[in-house]
Coordinates of C-alpha atoms in Angstrom, one line a residue:
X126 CA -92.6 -35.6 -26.7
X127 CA -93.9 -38.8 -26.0
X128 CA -90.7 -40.1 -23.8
X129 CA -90.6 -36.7 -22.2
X130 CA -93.8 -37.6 -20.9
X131 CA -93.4 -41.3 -20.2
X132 CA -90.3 -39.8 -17.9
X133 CA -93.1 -37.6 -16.5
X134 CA -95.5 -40.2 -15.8
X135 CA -92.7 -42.4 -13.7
X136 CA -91.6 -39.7 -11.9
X137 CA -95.0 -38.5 -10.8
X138 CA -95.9 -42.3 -9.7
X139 CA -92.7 -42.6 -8.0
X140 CA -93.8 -39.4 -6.1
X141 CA -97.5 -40.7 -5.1
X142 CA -95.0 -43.3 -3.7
X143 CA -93.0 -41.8 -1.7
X144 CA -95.5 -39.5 -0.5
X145 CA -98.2 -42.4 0.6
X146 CA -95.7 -44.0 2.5
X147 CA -94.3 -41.3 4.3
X148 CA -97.5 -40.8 6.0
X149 CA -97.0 -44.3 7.6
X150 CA -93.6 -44.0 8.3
X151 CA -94.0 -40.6 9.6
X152 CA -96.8 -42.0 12.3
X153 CA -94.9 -44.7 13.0
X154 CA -92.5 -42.1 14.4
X155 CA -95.0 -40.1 16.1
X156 CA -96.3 -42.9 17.8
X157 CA -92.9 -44.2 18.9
X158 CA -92.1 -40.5 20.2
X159 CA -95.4 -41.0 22.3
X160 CA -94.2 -43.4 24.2
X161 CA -91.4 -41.7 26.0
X162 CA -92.8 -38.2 25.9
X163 CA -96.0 -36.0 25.3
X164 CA -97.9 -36.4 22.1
X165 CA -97.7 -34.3 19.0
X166 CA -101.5 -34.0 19.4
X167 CA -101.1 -32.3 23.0
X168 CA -98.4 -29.9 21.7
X169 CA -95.3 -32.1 22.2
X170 CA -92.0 -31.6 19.8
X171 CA -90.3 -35.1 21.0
X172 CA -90.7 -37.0 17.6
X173 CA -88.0 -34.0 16.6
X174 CA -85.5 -36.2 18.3
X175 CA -86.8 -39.4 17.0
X176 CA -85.3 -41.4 14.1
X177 CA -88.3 -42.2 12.2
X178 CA -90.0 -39.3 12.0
X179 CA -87.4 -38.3 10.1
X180 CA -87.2 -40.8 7.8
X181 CA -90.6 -40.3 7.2
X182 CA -89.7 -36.6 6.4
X183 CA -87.3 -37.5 4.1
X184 CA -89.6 -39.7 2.3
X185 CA -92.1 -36.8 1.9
X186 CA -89.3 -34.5 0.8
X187 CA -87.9 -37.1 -2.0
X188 CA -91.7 -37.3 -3.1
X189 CA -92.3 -33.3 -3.5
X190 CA -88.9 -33.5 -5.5
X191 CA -90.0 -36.2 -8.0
X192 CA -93.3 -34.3 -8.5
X193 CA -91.5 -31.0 -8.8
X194 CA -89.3 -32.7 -11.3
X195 CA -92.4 -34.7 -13.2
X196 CA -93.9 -30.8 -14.0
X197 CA -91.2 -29.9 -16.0
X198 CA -91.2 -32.6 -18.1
X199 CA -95.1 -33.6 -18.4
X200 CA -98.0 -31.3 -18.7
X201 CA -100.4 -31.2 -15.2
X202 CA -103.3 -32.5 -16.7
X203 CA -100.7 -35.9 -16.5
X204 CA -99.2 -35.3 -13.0
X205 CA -102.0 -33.8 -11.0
X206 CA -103.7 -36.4 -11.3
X207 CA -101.3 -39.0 -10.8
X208 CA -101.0 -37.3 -7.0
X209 CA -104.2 -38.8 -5.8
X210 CA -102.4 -42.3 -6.3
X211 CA -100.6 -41.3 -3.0
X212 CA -104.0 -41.8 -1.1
X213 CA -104.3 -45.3 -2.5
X214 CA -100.7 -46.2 -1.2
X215 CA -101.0 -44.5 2.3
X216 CA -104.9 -46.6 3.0
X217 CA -103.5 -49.6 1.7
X218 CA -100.4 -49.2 3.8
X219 CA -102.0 -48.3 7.0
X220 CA -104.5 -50.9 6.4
X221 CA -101.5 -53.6 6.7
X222 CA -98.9 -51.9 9.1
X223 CA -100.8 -49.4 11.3
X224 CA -103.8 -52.1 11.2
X225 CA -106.1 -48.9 10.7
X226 CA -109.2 -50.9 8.6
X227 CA -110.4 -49.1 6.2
X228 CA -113.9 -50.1 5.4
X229 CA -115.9 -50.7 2.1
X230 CA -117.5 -47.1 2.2
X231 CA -114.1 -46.0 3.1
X232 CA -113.3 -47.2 -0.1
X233 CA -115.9 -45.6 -2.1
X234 CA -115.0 -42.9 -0.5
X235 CA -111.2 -42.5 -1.3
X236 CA -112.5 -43.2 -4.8
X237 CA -114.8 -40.2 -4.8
X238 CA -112.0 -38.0 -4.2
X239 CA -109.6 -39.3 -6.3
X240 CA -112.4 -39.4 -9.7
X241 CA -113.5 -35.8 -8.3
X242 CA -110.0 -34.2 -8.1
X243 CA -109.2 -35.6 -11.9
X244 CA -112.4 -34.2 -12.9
X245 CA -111.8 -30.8 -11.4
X246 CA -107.6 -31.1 -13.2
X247 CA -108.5 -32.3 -16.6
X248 CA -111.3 -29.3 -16.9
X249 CA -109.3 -26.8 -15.2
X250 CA -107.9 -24.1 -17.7
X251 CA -104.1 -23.9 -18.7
X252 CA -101.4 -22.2 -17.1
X253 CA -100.5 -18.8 -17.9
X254 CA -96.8 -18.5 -19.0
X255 CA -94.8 -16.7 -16.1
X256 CA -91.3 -15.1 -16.9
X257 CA -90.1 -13.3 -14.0
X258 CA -90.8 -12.9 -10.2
X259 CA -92.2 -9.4 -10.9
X260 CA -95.0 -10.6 -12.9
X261 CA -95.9 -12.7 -9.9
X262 CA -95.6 -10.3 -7.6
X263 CA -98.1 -7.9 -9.7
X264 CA -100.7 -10.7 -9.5
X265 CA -100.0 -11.2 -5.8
X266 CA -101.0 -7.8 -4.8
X267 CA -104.0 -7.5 -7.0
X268 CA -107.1 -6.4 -4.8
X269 CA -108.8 -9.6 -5.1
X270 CA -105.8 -11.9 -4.3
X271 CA -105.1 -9.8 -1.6
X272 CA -108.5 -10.3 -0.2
X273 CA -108.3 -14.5 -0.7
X274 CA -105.2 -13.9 1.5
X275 CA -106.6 -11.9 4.2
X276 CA -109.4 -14.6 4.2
X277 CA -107.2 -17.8 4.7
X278 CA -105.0 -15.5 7.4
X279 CA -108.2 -14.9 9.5
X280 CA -109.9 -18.7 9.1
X281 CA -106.5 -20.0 9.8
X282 CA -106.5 -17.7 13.1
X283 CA -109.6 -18.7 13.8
X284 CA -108.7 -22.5 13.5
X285 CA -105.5 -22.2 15.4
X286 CA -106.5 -20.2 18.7
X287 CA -110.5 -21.2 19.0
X288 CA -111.2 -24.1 17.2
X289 CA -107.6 -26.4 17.7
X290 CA -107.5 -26.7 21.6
X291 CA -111.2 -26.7 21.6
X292 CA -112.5 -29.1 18.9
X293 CA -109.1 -30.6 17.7
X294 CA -109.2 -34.1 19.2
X295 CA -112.5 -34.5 17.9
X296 CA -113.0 -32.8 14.8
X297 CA -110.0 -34.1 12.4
X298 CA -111.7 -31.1 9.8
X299 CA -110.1 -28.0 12.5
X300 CA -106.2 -29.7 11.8
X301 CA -107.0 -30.2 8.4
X302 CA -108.4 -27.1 7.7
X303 CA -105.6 -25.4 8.6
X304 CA -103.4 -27.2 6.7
X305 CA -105.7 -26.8 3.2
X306 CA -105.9 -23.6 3.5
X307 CA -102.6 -22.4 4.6
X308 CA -101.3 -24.8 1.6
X309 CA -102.6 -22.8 -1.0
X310 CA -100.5 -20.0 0.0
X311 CA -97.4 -21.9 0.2
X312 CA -98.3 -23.3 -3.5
X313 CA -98.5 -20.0 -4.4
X314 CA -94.9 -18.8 -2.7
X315 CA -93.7 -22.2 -3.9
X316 CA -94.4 -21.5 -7.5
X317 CA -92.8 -18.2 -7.6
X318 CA -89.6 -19.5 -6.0
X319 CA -89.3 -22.1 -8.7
X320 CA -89.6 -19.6 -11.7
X321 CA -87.0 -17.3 -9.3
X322 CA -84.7 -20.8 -9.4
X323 CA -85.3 -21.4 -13.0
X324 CA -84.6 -17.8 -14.6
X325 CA -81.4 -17.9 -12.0
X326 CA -79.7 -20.9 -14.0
X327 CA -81.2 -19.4 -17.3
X328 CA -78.3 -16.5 -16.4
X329 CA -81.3 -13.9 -15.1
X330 CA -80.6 -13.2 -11.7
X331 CA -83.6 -13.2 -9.2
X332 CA -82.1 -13.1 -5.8
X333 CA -81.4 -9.3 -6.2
X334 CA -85.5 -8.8 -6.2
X335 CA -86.8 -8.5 -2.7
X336 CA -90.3 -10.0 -3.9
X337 CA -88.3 -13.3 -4.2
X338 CA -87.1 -13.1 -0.7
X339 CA -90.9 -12.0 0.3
X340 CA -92.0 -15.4 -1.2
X341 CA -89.2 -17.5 0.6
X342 CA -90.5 -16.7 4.0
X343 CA -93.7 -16.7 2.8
X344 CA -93.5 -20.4 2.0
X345 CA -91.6 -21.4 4.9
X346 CA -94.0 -20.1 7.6
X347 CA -96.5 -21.7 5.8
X348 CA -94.7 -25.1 5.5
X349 CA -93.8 -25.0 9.1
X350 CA -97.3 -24.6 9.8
X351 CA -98.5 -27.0 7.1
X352 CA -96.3 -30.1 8.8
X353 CA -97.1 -28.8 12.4
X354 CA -100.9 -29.7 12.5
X355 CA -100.8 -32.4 9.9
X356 CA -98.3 -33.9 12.7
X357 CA -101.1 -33.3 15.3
X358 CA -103.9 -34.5 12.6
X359 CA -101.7 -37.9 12.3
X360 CA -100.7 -38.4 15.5
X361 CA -104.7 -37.8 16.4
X362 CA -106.8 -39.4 13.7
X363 CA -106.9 -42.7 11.0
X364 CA -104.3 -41.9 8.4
X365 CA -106.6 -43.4 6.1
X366 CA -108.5 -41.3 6.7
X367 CA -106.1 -38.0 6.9
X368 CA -104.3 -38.6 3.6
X369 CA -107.7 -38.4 1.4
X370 CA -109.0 -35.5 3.0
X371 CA -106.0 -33.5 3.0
X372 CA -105.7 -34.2 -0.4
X373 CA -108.8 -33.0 -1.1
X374 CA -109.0 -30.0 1.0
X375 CA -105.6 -28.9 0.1
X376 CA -106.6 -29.6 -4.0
X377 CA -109.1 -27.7 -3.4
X378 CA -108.2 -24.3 -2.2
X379 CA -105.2 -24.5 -4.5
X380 CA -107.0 -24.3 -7.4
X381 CA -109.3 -21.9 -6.0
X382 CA -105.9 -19.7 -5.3
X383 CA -104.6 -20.3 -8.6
X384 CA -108.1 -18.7 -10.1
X385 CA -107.9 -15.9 -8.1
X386 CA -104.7 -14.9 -8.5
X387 CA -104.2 -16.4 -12.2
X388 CA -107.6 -15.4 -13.3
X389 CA -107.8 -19.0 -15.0
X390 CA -111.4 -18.9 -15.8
X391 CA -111.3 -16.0 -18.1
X392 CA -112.9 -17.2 -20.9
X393 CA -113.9 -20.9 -19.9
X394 CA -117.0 -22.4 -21.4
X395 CA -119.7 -22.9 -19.4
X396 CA -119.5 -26.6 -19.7
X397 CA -115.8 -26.6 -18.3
X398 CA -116.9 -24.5 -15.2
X399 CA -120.1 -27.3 -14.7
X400 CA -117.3 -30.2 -15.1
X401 CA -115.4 -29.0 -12.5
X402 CA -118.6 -27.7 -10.1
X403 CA -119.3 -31.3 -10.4
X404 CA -115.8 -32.5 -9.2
X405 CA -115.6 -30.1 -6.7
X406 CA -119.1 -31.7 -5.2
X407 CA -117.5 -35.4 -5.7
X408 CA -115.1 -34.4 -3.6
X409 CA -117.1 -33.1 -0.8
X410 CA -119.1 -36.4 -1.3
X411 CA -116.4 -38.4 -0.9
X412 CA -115.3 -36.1 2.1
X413 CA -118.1 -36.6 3.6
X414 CA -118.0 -40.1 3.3
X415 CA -115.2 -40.9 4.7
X416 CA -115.5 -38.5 7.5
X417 CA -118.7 -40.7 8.6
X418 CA -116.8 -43.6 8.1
X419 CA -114.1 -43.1 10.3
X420 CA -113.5 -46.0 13.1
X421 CA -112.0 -43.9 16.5
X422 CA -108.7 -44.9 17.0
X423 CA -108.1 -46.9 20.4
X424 CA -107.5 -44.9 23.3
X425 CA -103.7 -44.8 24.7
X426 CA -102.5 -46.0 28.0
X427 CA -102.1 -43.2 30.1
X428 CA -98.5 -42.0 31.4
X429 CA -96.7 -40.0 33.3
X430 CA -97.3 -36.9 30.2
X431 CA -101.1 -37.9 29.8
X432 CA -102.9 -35.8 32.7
X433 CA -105.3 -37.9 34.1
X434 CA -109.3 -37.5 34.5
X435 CA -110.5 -38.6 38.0
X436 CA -113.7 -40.7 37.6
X437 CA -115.9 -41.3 41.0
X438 CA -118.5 -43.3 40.9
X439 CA -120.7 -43.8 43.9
X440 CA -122.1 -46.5 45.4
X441 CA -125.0 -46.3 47.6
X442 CA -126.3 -49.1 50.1
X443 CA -130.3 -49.0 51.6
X444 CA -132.4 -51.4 52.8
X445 CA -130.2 -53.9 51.2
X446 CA -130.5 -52.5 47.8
X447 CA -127.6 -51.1 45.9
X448 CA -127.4 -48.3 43.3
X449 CA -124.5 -47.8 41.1
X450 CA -123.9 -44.9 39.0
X451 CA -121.6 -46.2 36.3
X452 CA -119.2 -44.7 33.8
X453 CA -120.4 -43.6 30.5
X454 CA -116.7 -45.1 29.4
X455 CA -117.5 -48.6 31.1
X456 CA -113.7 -48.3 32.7
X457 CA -113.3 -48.8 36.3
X458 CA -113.8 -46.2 38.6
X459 CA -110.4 -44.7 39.9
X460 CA -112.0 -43.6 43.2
X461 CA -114.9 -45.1 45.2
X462 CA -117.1 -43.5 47.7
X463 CA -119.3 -45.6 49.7
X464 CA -121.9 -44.3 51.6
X465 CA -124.2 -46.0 54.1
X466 CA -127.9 -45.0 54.8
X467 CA -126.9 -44.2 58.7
X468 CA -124.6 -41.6 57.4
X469 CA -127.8 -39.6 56.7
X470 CA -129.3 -40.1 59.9

């Protein structure tokens, strides 16, 4: 027991590993793509063609293995926790090789998530025992799961065609939204794939159900769209400050899917369901701090992709005075209109 969870333990820190640094490596590639092409952040695909990226994928990939791998062998009270470790690495990374400073409040902030996400794991109930891709299926299509789903469809919509091309330079909570909420879904699909895998090798075959094939592209729509904007929320915003909230968001509205459609909080102790109010208010907290927190990054050279923003700025000359309306930006005006007192006459 206890070296099946010491082999647990490893696995899930070599996971928070490889999944902090992937962030880094993975904007490393984005910014690299930028150079030569349009950004992620404006809708470009070119860090699909560049090395990097990739590597940073594959880092992220060998991560969600390890902690996939770390489940079966240690319970998640052990490696849920052990995830917010990932935020740690990716701050401390960028802080070093992106030179993205993250501040003292930053800081406190990071550490507010990470002590409200353990508080909200080590009170959360335990995990129904699942034995076939049926079962999951029945608790997929129950009325109020159904409802949660038709709720994170519609904010995701929302997010996606109003909010993104409006708000999503500027707000990094539109991108990140989207990819919390569309995460607990793939969680969900995730999950039921893995028992599918499982009871396969166990000599149950569950490729003949079409509920497993439901929850393949389930999970794959969702994970296309999970790595789309949190491209365009990396390639836009601090990664020290991306990682943390992502975490949180997406811990979040997992759990809150796994109630729903579990029903984990049948029978929970009132004290259990305060513990993990509290966490989930720590977590906002430390949201909220780091959101205030956030230094902008600096702006990019424009290019022959970046569509430029004529600025005028006029200059007006009278009785030998001269008025100057400047730019809010304090750049140089690209165009200069200057216009006499005669002219009026």
């Amino acid at each position: 027991m206890y070296s099946s969870n010491l082999l647990g333990f490893i696995l899930a820190m070599v996971s928070s590993a490889f999944i902090g640094s992937s962030f880094i490596i993975k904007k490393k590639g984005l910014r690299k793509a930028g150079v030569s092409g349009p950004r992620a952040s404006s809708g470009g695909y070119g860090y699909l063609l560049e090395p990097l990226w990739w590597i940073g994928m594959i880092t992220m990939i060998v991560g969600e293995i390890s902690n996939f791998v770390a489940y079966i062998y240690a319970p998640a009270v052990l490696v849920t926790p052990l995830g917010a470790l990932s935020i740690i690495v990716s701050a401390v990374l960028a802080h070093f090789l992106l030179k993205e400073k993250l501040q003292k409040m930053g800081a406190l902030g990071c550490l507010l998530c990470i002590v409200g996400s353990t508080v909200i794991v080590l009170h959360a109930p335990e995990e129904r025992s699942i034995n076939s891709v049926e079962e999951i299926w029945e608790l997929a299509i129950q009325p109020a799961f159904l409802l949660y789903t038709a709720s994170v469809v519609a904010i995701a919509l929302v997010l996606i065609l109003y909010f993104s091309p409006r708000y999503g330079q500027t707000n990094i909570l539109v991108y990140i939204g989207i990819c919390s909420v569309i995460g607990s879904l793939t969680v969900m699909s995730i999950k039921a794939i893995g028992i599918a895998i499982k009871l396969t090798l166990e000599g149950t075959n569950q490729a003949k159900y079409f509920q497993t094939w439901i929850f393949a592209m389930v999970a794959i729509t969702c994970i296309i769209t999970q790595l789309n904007y949190l491209n365009m929320a990396l390639d836009t915003f601090n990664t020290a400050v991306v990682s943390p909230i992502y975490y949180a968001g997406f811990t979040s509205f997992t759990i809150l899917a796994s109630a729903i459609m579990f029903k984990d909080y049948s029978g929970q102790s009132a004290s259990s369901i305060a513990s993990e109010l509290c966490g989930f208010l720590t977590v906002l907290s430390g949201t909220a701090v780091l959101h205030s927190t956030r230094e902008p990054d600096p702006p990019t050279l424009p290019d022959l992709y970046t569509p430029l923003s004529p600025k005028v700025s006029w200059y007006i000359q009278g009785n030998g005075e001269h008025w100057k309306q400047k730019d809010e930006d304090g750049s140089p005006p690209d165009f200069i209109t200057i216009l006499r007192q005669d002219h009026f006459k």
